[in-house]
């Protein structure tokens, strides 16, 4: 049959499966690639599953947006942690992960040919979603510390711009945007009559006293701010596929059309598990993430081990301070192609990272290092392999 062309030819291929195949062909490789956590969901998530099974109608389709008890739980969490009040101007839609929330948003607010502003380095699934919708990603470079440049964002807005996207804490850089910077971008969006899409999947992962800030809590921003959240990271819920979005009420009908077509409703069994997870004691997040603990525990402790080792690469790599998520984004001082370097690290040193080109960084050799999936001992071995591999390959 003759090969058919489609819009998908313009969409980049996901990098995680590509790197995963290289890992499979190099047994014993430690992955510093995919953005997942090492720990399991809280026991409360499992404890709510009998409640799901006890009601036979739970096997039928449910509401497109959410089961009522989970709506109440998310509204309480948003008020307590994000200072976002659910009122007559906004509403919650539960999704199959926050990537789906982003796709919902793009399809709801755009027509083909419209523009969405992404700050580089961007999250690759955001750029892919924009291309799938027949829209154009307008790329605005961040500064030397990967912080937002509000003047550049404002200058990039055209009559075709529909939204500015921010990710804080950031994937892939790990930086956290200040409240002042987020307020400035949010104000620009309000003044220009466009949306501010705020991806907050890593909201609990902040370190060194840095606080997470939600743009949806600013003033009258609920009229034009789309906030995306996820249980995948903090609650170890990656395969359960539960995220949620807070959207302006006027977008609800459009988002509901998208979600009803693609999904109908998020898996109801996963919604019950999420309801249970939200009942977990505060110690669950504290012990696993450890962002506020003294001394550091959990991922915060792993982060410090990784940072201590990476600091030995000063001169060989530029390492930007990162107070959030579970990533470091390295600029390697070499002319080598980033993907070629990734392949050699896997094949010769049995450690995997992600090339910066997939995040839109093609002006040098960049690598994303993810440390959330590893416990202390494995992380120490993995980062040692990375440091030794970079020293050997780049200096040879």
Tab-separated table of C-alpha atoms in Angstrom:
chain	number	residue	atom	x	y	z
A	1	UNK	CA	0.000	0.000	0.000
A	2	UNK	CA	1.316	3.437	-0.883
A	3	UNK	CA	2.663	5.323	2.101
A	4	UNK	CA	0.311	8.004	3.364
A	5	UNK	CA	1.397	11.363	4.735
A	6	UNK	CA	-0.198	13.086	7.694
A	7	UNK	CA	0.357	15.886	10.164
A	8	UNK	CA	2.233	13.406	12.373
A	9	UNK	CA	5.256	13.560	10.076
A	10	UNK	CA	5.909	17.059	11.420
A	11	UNK	CA	5.874	15.827	15.042
A	12	UNK	CA	9.131	14.759	16.674
A	13	UNK	CA	9.366	11.167	17.863
A	14	UNK	CA	9.313	10.689	21.667
A	15	UNK	CA	12.875	10.299	22.906
A	16	UNK	CA	12.173	8.094	25.953
A	17	UNK	CA	11.398	4.918	23.917
A	18	UNK	CA	14.473	5.550	21.738
A	19	UNK	CA	16.760	5.774	24.750
A	20	UNK	CA	14.895	2.848	26.309
A	21	UNK	CA	15.803	0.656	23.330
A	22	UNK	CA	19.474	1.623	23.688
A	23	UNK	CA	19.303	0.703	27.388
A	24	UNK	CA	17.712	-2.655	26.569
A	25	UNK	CA	20.578	-3.409	24.200
A	26	UNK	CA	23.139	-2.538	26.884
A	27	UNK	CA	22.225	-4.673	29.938
A	28	UNK	CA	23.259	-3.274	33.302
A	29	UNK	CA	22.773	0.356	32.283
A	30	UNK	CA	21.621	2.697	35.048
A	31	UNK	CA	19.040	5.140	33.734
A	32	UNK	CA	19.209	8.820	34.609
A	33	UNK	CA	16.722	9.371	31.812
A	34	UNK	CA	13.010	9.076	32.485
A	35	UNK	CA	11.291	11.431	34.900
A	36	UNK	CA	9.723	9.103	37.466
A	37	UNK	CA	10.130	8.598	41.217
A	38	UNK	CA	11.554	5.533	42.950
A	39	UNK	CA	8.795	5.104	45.535
A	40	UNK	CA	5.287	3.631	45.386
A	41	UNK	CA	1.903	5.294	45.937
A	42	UNK	CA	0.820	5.620	49.562
A	43	UNK	CA	-1.001	2.615	51.070
A	44	UNK	CA	-4.147	4.737	51.302
A	45	UNK	CA	-4.410	4.536	47.497
A	46	UNK	CA	-4.815	0.753	47.651
A	47	UNK	CA	-7.145	0.951	50.626
A	48	UNK	CA	-9.745	2.841	48.574
A	49	UNK	CA	-9.919	0.186	45.837
A	50	UNK	CA	-12.435	-2.071	47.676
A	51	UNK	CA	-14.782	0.936	47.690
A	52	UNK	CA	-14.560	0.995	43.907
A	53	UNK	CA	-15.279	-2.724	43.578
A	54	UNK	CA	-18.164	-2.591	46.042
A	55	UNK	CA	-20.276	-0.485	43.695
A	56	UNK	CA	-21.243	-2.330	40.461
A	57	UNK	CA	-22.111	0.897	38.630
A	58	UNK	CA	-18.443	1.886	38.848
A	59	UNK	CA	-17.929	-0.410	35.863
A	60	UNK	CA	-19.990	1.970	33.736
A	61	UNK	CA	-18.961	5.273	32.176
A	62	UNK	CA	-18.761	8.115	34.655
A	63	UNK	CA	-18.719	11.883	34.408
A	64	UNK	CA	-16.298	13.225	31.815
A	65	UNK	CA	-14.647	15.558	34.298
A	66	UNK	CA	-14.495	13.751	37.690
A	67	UNK	CA	-16.294	11.661	40.308
A	68	UNK	CA	-17.758	14.057	42.929
A	69	UNK	CA	-15.665	12.931	45.947
A	70	UNK	CA	-12.436	13.470	44.023
A	71	UNK	CA	-13.627	16.905	42.891
A	72	UNK	CA	-14.117	17.839	46.554
A	73	UNK	CA	-10.689	16.466	47.499
A	74	UNK	CA	-8.878	18.323	44.723
A	75	UNK	CA	-10.709	21.564	45.526
A	76	UNK	CA	-9.538	21.267	49.134
A	77	UNK	CA	-5.946	20.567	48.115
A	78	UNK	CA	-5.920	23.512	45.673
A	79	UNK	CA	-7.191	25.866	48.363
A	80	UNK	CA	-4.771	24.638	51.029
A	81	UNK	CA	-1.576	24.181	48.993
A	82	UNK	CA	-1.950	26.393	45.916
A	83	UNK	CA	-4.173	29.144	47.305
A	84	UNK	CA	-6.469	28.571	44.306
A	85	UNK	CA	-10.155	28.904	45.128
A	86	UNK	CA	-12.627	27.025	42.964
A	87	UNK	CA	-15.422	29.509	42.329
A	88	UNK	CA	-17.876	30.569	39.652
A	89	UNK	CA	-15.097	31.624	37.282
A	90	UNK	CA	-13.113	28.369	37.163
A	91	UNK	CA	-13.545	24.617	37.454
A	92	UNK	CA	-11.623	21.337	37.770
A	93	UNK	CA	-11.343	18.665	35.087
A	94	UNK	CA	-9.597	15.387	35.973
A	95	UNK	CA	-7.513	13.968	33.132
A	96	UNK	CA	-5.471	10.878	32.312
A	97	UNK	CA	-2.276	12.648	33.391
A	98	UNK	CA	-1.323	16.294	32.937
A	99	UNK	CA	-0.068	15.690	29.381
A	100	UNK	CA	-3.681	15.083	28.471
A	101	UNK	CA	-4.611	18.274	30.282
A	102	UNK	CA	-2.173	20.171	28.066
A	103	UNK	CA	-3.600	18.591	24.904
A	104	UNK	CA	-7.130	19.406	26.108
A	105	UNK	CA	-6.119	23.021	26.612
A	106	UNK	CA	-4.421	23.441	23.244
A	107	UNK	CA	-7.346	21.969	21.317
A	108	UNK	CA	-9.821	24.057	23.320
A	109	UNK	CA	-8.173	27.456	22.786
A	110	UNK	CA	-6.671	27.282	19.266
A	111	UNK	CA	-7.433	27.059	15.589
A	112	UNK	CA	-4.934	25.562	13.127
A	113	UNK	CA	-2.178	28.072	12.429
A	114	UNK	CA	-2.349	29.734	15.846
A	115	UNK	CA	0.781	30.229	17.963
A	116	UNK	CA	1.750	29.086	21.445
A	117	UNK	CA	4.822	30.561	23.151
A	118	UNK	CA	7.196	28.029	24.733
A	119	UNK	CA	10.225	29.018	26.781
A	120	UNK	CA	13.325	27.045	25.826
A	121	UNK	CA	14.372	24.527	26.817
A	122	UNK	CA	10.799	23.300	26.495
A	123	UNK	CA	9.136	20.059	27.607
A	124	UNK	CA	9.064	17.973	24.428
A	125	UNK	CA	5.487	16.697	24.826
A	126	UNK	CA	4.273	20.304	24.886
A	127	UNK	CA	5.922	21.044	21.561
A	128	UNK	CA	4.560	17.783	20.144
A	129	UNK	CA	0.995	18.585	21.234
A	130	UNK	CA	1.151	22.009	19.613
A	131	UNK	CA	2.333	20.485	16.323
A	132	UNK	CA	-0.385	17.807	16.451
A	133	UNK	CA	-3.018	20.549	16.773
A	134	UNK	CA	-1.727	22.185	13.595
A	135	UNK	CA	-0.381	25.144	15.527
A	136	UNK	CA	3.089	26.665	15.737
A	137	UNK	CA	5.359	26.731	18.773
A	138	UNK	CA	7.077	30.104	19.054
A	139	UNK	CA	10.295	29.598	20.993
A	140	UNK	CA	11.599	32.199	23.425
A	141	UNK	CA	15.004	31.579	24.977
A	142	UNK	CA	15.392	31.816	28.732
A	143	UNK	CA	18.422	33.576	30.232
A	144	UNK	CA	21.781	32.003	31.127
A	145	UNK	CA	20.233	30.549	34.308
A	146	UNK	CA	17.128	29.295	32.456
A	147	UNK	CA	14.955	31.973	34.020
A	148	UNK	CA	12.108	33.694	32.169
A	149	UNK	CA	12.758	36.795	30.061
A	150	UNK	CA	9.492	38.705	30.301
A	151	UNK	CA	10.473	41.338	27.711
A	152	UNK	CA	11.288	38.653	25.152
A	153	UNK	CA	7.986	36.909	25.870
A	154	UNK	CA	6.055	40.144	25.382
A	155	UNK	CA	7.859	40.841	22.105
A	156	UNK	CA	7.067	37.367	20.783
A	157	UNK	CA	3.290	37.875	21.072
A	158	UNK	CA	1.497	38.363	17.741
A	159	UNK	CA	-2.183	38.493	16.731
A	160	UNK	CA	-1.998	34.702	16.319
A	161	UNK	CA	-0.708	34.038	19.857
A	162	UNK	CA	-3.149	32.142	22.033
A	163	UNK	CA	-1.076	31.293	25.112
A	164	UNK	CA	2.239	31.472	26.938
A	165	UNK	CA	3.380	28.249	28.630
A	166	UNK	CA	5.424	28.170	31.828
A	167	UNK	CA	6.666	25.116	33.738
A	168	UNK	CA	7.696	25.643	37.350
A	169	UNK	CA	9.417	23.731	38.861
A	170	UNK	CA	10.837	23.178	35.432
A	171	UNK	CA	11.296	20.138	33.251
A	172	UNK	CA	14.026	19.795	31.958
A	173	UNK	CA	16.131	22.339	33.875
A	174	UNK	CA	14.953	21.940	37.472
A	175	UNK	CA	14.793	25.714	37.980
A	176	UNK	CA	11.952	27.331	39.918
A	177	UNK	CA	10.502	30.626	38.698
A	178	UNK	CA	10.062	33.388	41.245
A	179	UNK	CA	6.658	34.733	42.193
A	180	UNK	CA	7.632	38.080	40.660
A	181	UNK	CA	8.532	36.502	37.309
A	182	UNK	CA	5.339	34.446	37.173
A	183	UNK	CA	3.262	37.491	38.101
A	184	UNK	CA	4.857	39.467	35.275
A	185	UNK	CA	4.122	36.772	32.698
A	186	UNK	CA	0.605	36.317	34.042
A	187	UNK	CA	-0.004	40.048	33.819
A	188	UNK	CA	1.271	40.137	30.231
A	189	UNK	CA	-1.184	37.388	29.325
A	190	UNK	CA	-4.078	39.179	31.017
A	191	UNK	CA	-3.232	42.493	29.339
A	192	UNK	CA	-2.897	40.905	25.881
A	193	UNK	CA	-6.028	38.783	26.140
A	194	UNK	CA	-4.257	35.429	25.863
A	195	UNK	CA	-4.000	32.423	28.174
A	196	UNK	CA	-1.268	31.547	30.635
A	197	UNK	CA	-0.824	27.751	30.725
A	198	UNK	CA	0.985	26.887	33.948
A	199	UNK	CA	2.368	23.334	34.183
A	200	UNK	CA	2.884	22.500	37.866
A	201	UNK	CA	3.475	18.737	37.763
A	202	UNK	CA	6.512	19.116	40.067
A	203	UNK	CA	4.870	21.479	42.560
A	204	UNK	CA	6.026	19.531	45.654
A	205	UNK	CA	9.640	19.199	44.525
A	206	UNK	CA	11.367	22.358	45.766
A	207	UNK	CA	14.556	22.606	47.827
A	208	UNK	CA	16.672	25.047	49.852
A	209	UNK	CA	13.647	26.864	51.222
A	210	UNK	CA	12.299	27.750	47.773
A	211	UNK	CA	8.494	27.885	47.639
A	212	UNK	CA	6.203	26.848	44.810
A	213	UNK	CA	3.867	29.542	43.483
A	214	UNK	CA	0.702	28.952	41.422
A	215	UNK	CA	-0.256	31.684	38.909
A	216	UNK	CA	-3.879	30.593	39.239
A	217	UNK	CA	-3.839	32.220	42.693
A	218	UNK	CA	-3.008	35.689	41.350
A	219	UNK	CA	-5.794	38.269	41.527
A	220	UNK	CA	-8.328	37.884	38.714
A	221	UNK	CA	-6.138	35.411	36.832
A	222	UNK	CA	-8.707	32.597	36.966
A	223	UNK	CA	-10.342	34.135	33.882
A	224	UNK	CA	-7.328	33.382	31.671
A	225	UNK	CA	-5.036	30.991	33.571
A	226	UNK	CA	-4.990	27.251	32.842
A	227	UNK	CA	-3.242	25.298	35.614
A	228	UNK	CA	-2.047	21.713	35.121
A	229	UNK	CA	-1.321	19.276	37.956
A	230	UNK	CA	-0.387	15.611	38.244
A	231	UNK	CA	-0.259	12.776	40.747
A	232	UNK	CA	2.349	10.960	38.625
A	233	UNK	CA	5.365	12.493	40.336
A	234	UNK	CA	4.756	13.268	44.000
A	235	UNK	CA	2.419	10.320	44.604
A	236	UNK	CA	4.242	7.713	42.496
A	237	UNK	CA	1.176	7.465	40.248
A	238	UNK	CA	2.854	7.356	36.826
A	239	UNK	CA	0.967	4.356	35.420
A	240	UNK	CA	-2.336	5.179	37.143
A	241	UNK	CA	-2.728	8.179	34.798
A	242	UNK	CA	-4.385	10.787	36.957
A	243	UNK	CA	-3.824	14.489	36.465
A	244	UNK	CA	-6.147	17.459	36.733
A	245	UNK	CA	-6.535	20.910	35.312
A	246	UNK	CA	-8.070	24.122	36.629
A	247	UNK	CA	-9.566	26.054	33.730
A	248	UNK	CA	-11.629	29.205	33.228
A	249	UNK	CA	-15.311	28.221	33.342
A	250	UNK	CA	-15.855	29.532	29.814
A	251	UNK	CA	-13.535	26.795	28.478
A	252	UNK	CA	-15.399	23.940	30.149
A	253	UNK	CA	-17.663	23.022	27.224
A	254	UNK	CA	-14.732	22.988	24.781
A	255	UNK	CA	-12.512	20.918	27.087
A	256	UNK	CA	-15.382	18.535	27.778
A	257	UNK	CA	-15.811	17.947	24.029
A	258	UNK	CA	-12.127	17.078	23.678
A	259	UNK	CA	-12.040	14.767	26.671
A	260	UNK	CA	-15.313	13.030	25.821
A	261	UNK	CA	-13.967	12.271	22.340
A	262	UNK	CA	-10.524	11.027	23.364
A	263	UNK	CA	-11.174	9.436	26.758
A	264	UNK	CA	-14.820	9.732	27.857
A	265	UNK	CA	-13.727	9.661	31.497
A	266	UNK	CA	-10.462	9.090	33.366
A	267	UNK	CA	-10.219	5.484	34.613
A	268	UNK	CA	-12.610	5.394	37.542
A	269	UNK	CA	-10.546	2.856	39.472
A	270	UNK	CA	-7.620	5.284	39.239
A	271	UNK	CA	-9.827	8.105	40.467
A	272	UNK	CA	-10.650	6.073	43.581
A	273	UNK	CA	-6.952	5.339	44.072
A	274	UNK	CA	-6.249	9.069	43.750
A	275	UNK	CA	-8.919	9.812	46.324
A	276	UNK	CA	-7.116	7.477	48.675
A	277	UNK	CA	-3.699	8.926	47.894
A	278	UNK	CA	-4.877	12.385	48.869
A	279	UNK	CA	-5.679	11.009	52.328
A	280	UNK	CA	-2.014	10.125	52.874
A	281	UNK	CA	-0.354	11.664	55.896
A	282	UNK	CA	2.010	14.572	55.368
A	283	UNK	CA	4.881	12.294	56.336
A	284	UNK	CA	4.445	10.378	53.073
A	285	UNK	CA	5.532	13.339	50.941
A	286	UNK	CA	8.070	14.504	53.495
A	287	UNK	CA	9.829	11.161	53.806
A	288	UNK	CA	9.893	10.452	50.075
A	289	UNK	CA	10.651	13.907	48.710
A	290	UNK	CA	12.352	15.394	51.753
A	291	UNK	CA	12.306	18.913	50.371
A	292	UNK	CA	11.980	20.541	53.808
A	293	UNK	CA	13.709	17.914	55.933
A	294	UNK	CA	16.852	18.531	57.940
A	295	UNK	CA	18.921	16.525	57.277
A	296	UNK	CA	17.715	15.780	53.769
A	297	UNK	CA	15.897	12.496	53.169
A	298	UNK	CA	14.357	10.826	50.139
A	299	UNK	CA	14.803	12.532	46.783
A	300	UNK	CA	16.322	15.614	48.421
A	301	UNK	CA	19.137	13.426	49.749
A	302	UNK	CA	19.654	11.833	46.326
A	303	UNK	CA	19.714	15.319	44.806
A	304	UNK	CA	22.582	16.372	47.076
A	305	UNK	CA	24.599	13.265	46.198
A	306	UNK	CA	24.101	13.929	42.491
A	307	UNK	CA	25.031	17.589	42.854
A	308	UNK	CA	28.193	16.777	44.800
A	309	UNK	CA	29.363	14.497	41.988
A	310	UNK	CA	28.347	16.836	39.177
A	311	UNK	CA	30.337	19.654	40.745
A	312	UNK	CA	33.481	17.715	39.820
A	313	UNK	CA	32.629	18.470	36.186
A	314	UNK	CA	33.138	22.221	36.576
A	315	UNK	CA	35.050	23.360	33.511
A	316	UNK	CA	33.849	20.395	31.510
A	317	UNK	CA	30.151	21.266	31.924
A	318	UNK	CA	28.061	24.265	32.888
A	319	UNK	CA	25.761	23.283	35.746
A	320	UNK	CA	22.962	25.760	36.416
A	321	UNK	CA	21.582	25.901	39.980
A	322	UNK	CA	18.295	23.998	40.144
A	323	UNK	CA	16.044	24.214	43.202
A	324	UNK	CA	13.155	22.147	41.907
A	325	UNK	CA	11.852	18.995	40.215
A	326	UNK	CA	14.436	16.174	40.029
A	327	UNK	CA	16.561	17.255	37.093
A	328	UNK	CA	19.839	18.945	36.301
A	329	UNK	CA	20.416	20.301	32.799
A	330	UNK	CA	24.066	20.223	31.768
A	331	UNK	CA	25.722	22.123	28.965
A	332	UNK	CA	28.753	20.039	27.964
A	333	UNK	CA	31.727	21.928	26.564
A	334	UNK	CA	32.116	19.874	23.417
A	335	UNK	CA	31.265	20.034	19.715
A	336	UNK	CA	29.952	16.473	19.874
A	337	UNK	CA	26.326	15.850	18.886
A	338	UNK	CA	24.217	15.377	22.030
A	339	UNK	CA	22.535	12.175	20.871
A	340	UNK	CA	25.868	10.677	19.843
A	341	UNK	CA	27.194	11.465	23.322
A	342	UNK	CA	24.133	9.805	24.881
A	343	UNK	CA	24.683	6.660	22.815
A	344	UNK	CA	28.331	6.456	23.825
A	345	UNK	CA	27.507	6.958	27.504
A	346	UNK	CA	25.086	4.036	27.322
A	347	UNK	CA	27.243	1.725	25.233
A	348	UNK	CA	30.621	2.470	26.817
A	349	UNK	CA	29.767	3.519	30.382
A	350	UNK	CA	26.322	1.991	30.998
A	351	UNK	CA	24.571	5.164	32.094
A	352	UNK	CA	21.679	6.838	30.293
A	353	UNK	CA	20.631	10.490	30.107
A	354	UNK	CA	18.449	12.443	27.648
A	355	UNK	CA	19.882	14.672	24.887
A	356	UNK	CA	19.027	18.370	25.037
A	357	UNK	CA	18.004	18.474	21.384
A	358	UNK	CA	14.668	16.879	22.272
A	359	UNK	CA	13.996	19.914	24.490
A	360	UNK	CA	14.702	22.329	21.647
A	361	UNK	CA	18.348	23.030	22.513
A	362	UNK	CA	20.385	22.604	19.339
A	363	UNK	CA	22.930	25.398	19.852
A	364	UNK	CA	25.290	23.188	21.841
A	365	UNK	CA	25.564	19.845	23.589
A	366	UNK	CA	23.053	19.593	26.436
A	367	UNK	CA	22.034	16.666	28.642
A	368	UNK	CA	19.135	16.232	31.052
A	369	UNK	CA	20.031	14.256	34.161
A	370	UNK	CA	17.037	12.779	36.050
A	371	UNK	CA	17.601	11.454	39.566
A	372	UNK	CA	14.082	10.867	40.894
A	373	UNK	CA	13.901	7.185	39.924
A	374	UNK	CA	16.933	6.134	41.953
A	375	UNK	CA	17.563	5.444	45.608
A	376	UNK	CA	20.766	6.627	47.217
A	377	UNK	CA	23.054	3.694	46.417
A	378	UNK	CA	22.015	3.335	42.769
A	379	UNK	CA	22.067	7.084	42.237
A	380	UNK	CA	25.628	7.292	43.551
A	381	UNK	CA	26.782	4.565	41.167
A	382	UNK	CA	24.854	6.052	38.236
A	383	UNK	CA	26.179	9.567	38.668
A	384	UNK	CA	29.729	8.260	39.101
A	385	UNK	CA	29.392	6.465	35.782
A	386	UNK	CA	28.139	9.679	34.190
A	387	UNK	CA	30.974	11.793	35.583
A	388	UNK	CA	33.626	9.280	34.574
A	389	UNK	CA	32.002	8.775	31.172
A	390	UNK	CA	31.927	12.487	30.389
A	391	UNK	CA	35.509	12.922	31.555
A	392	UNK	CA	36.648	10.014	29.382
A	393	UNK	CA	34.636	10.773	26.233
A	394	UNK	CA	34.840	14.556	26.126
A	395	UNK	CA	38.498	14.787	27.078
A	396	UNK	CA	39.637	11.987	24.736
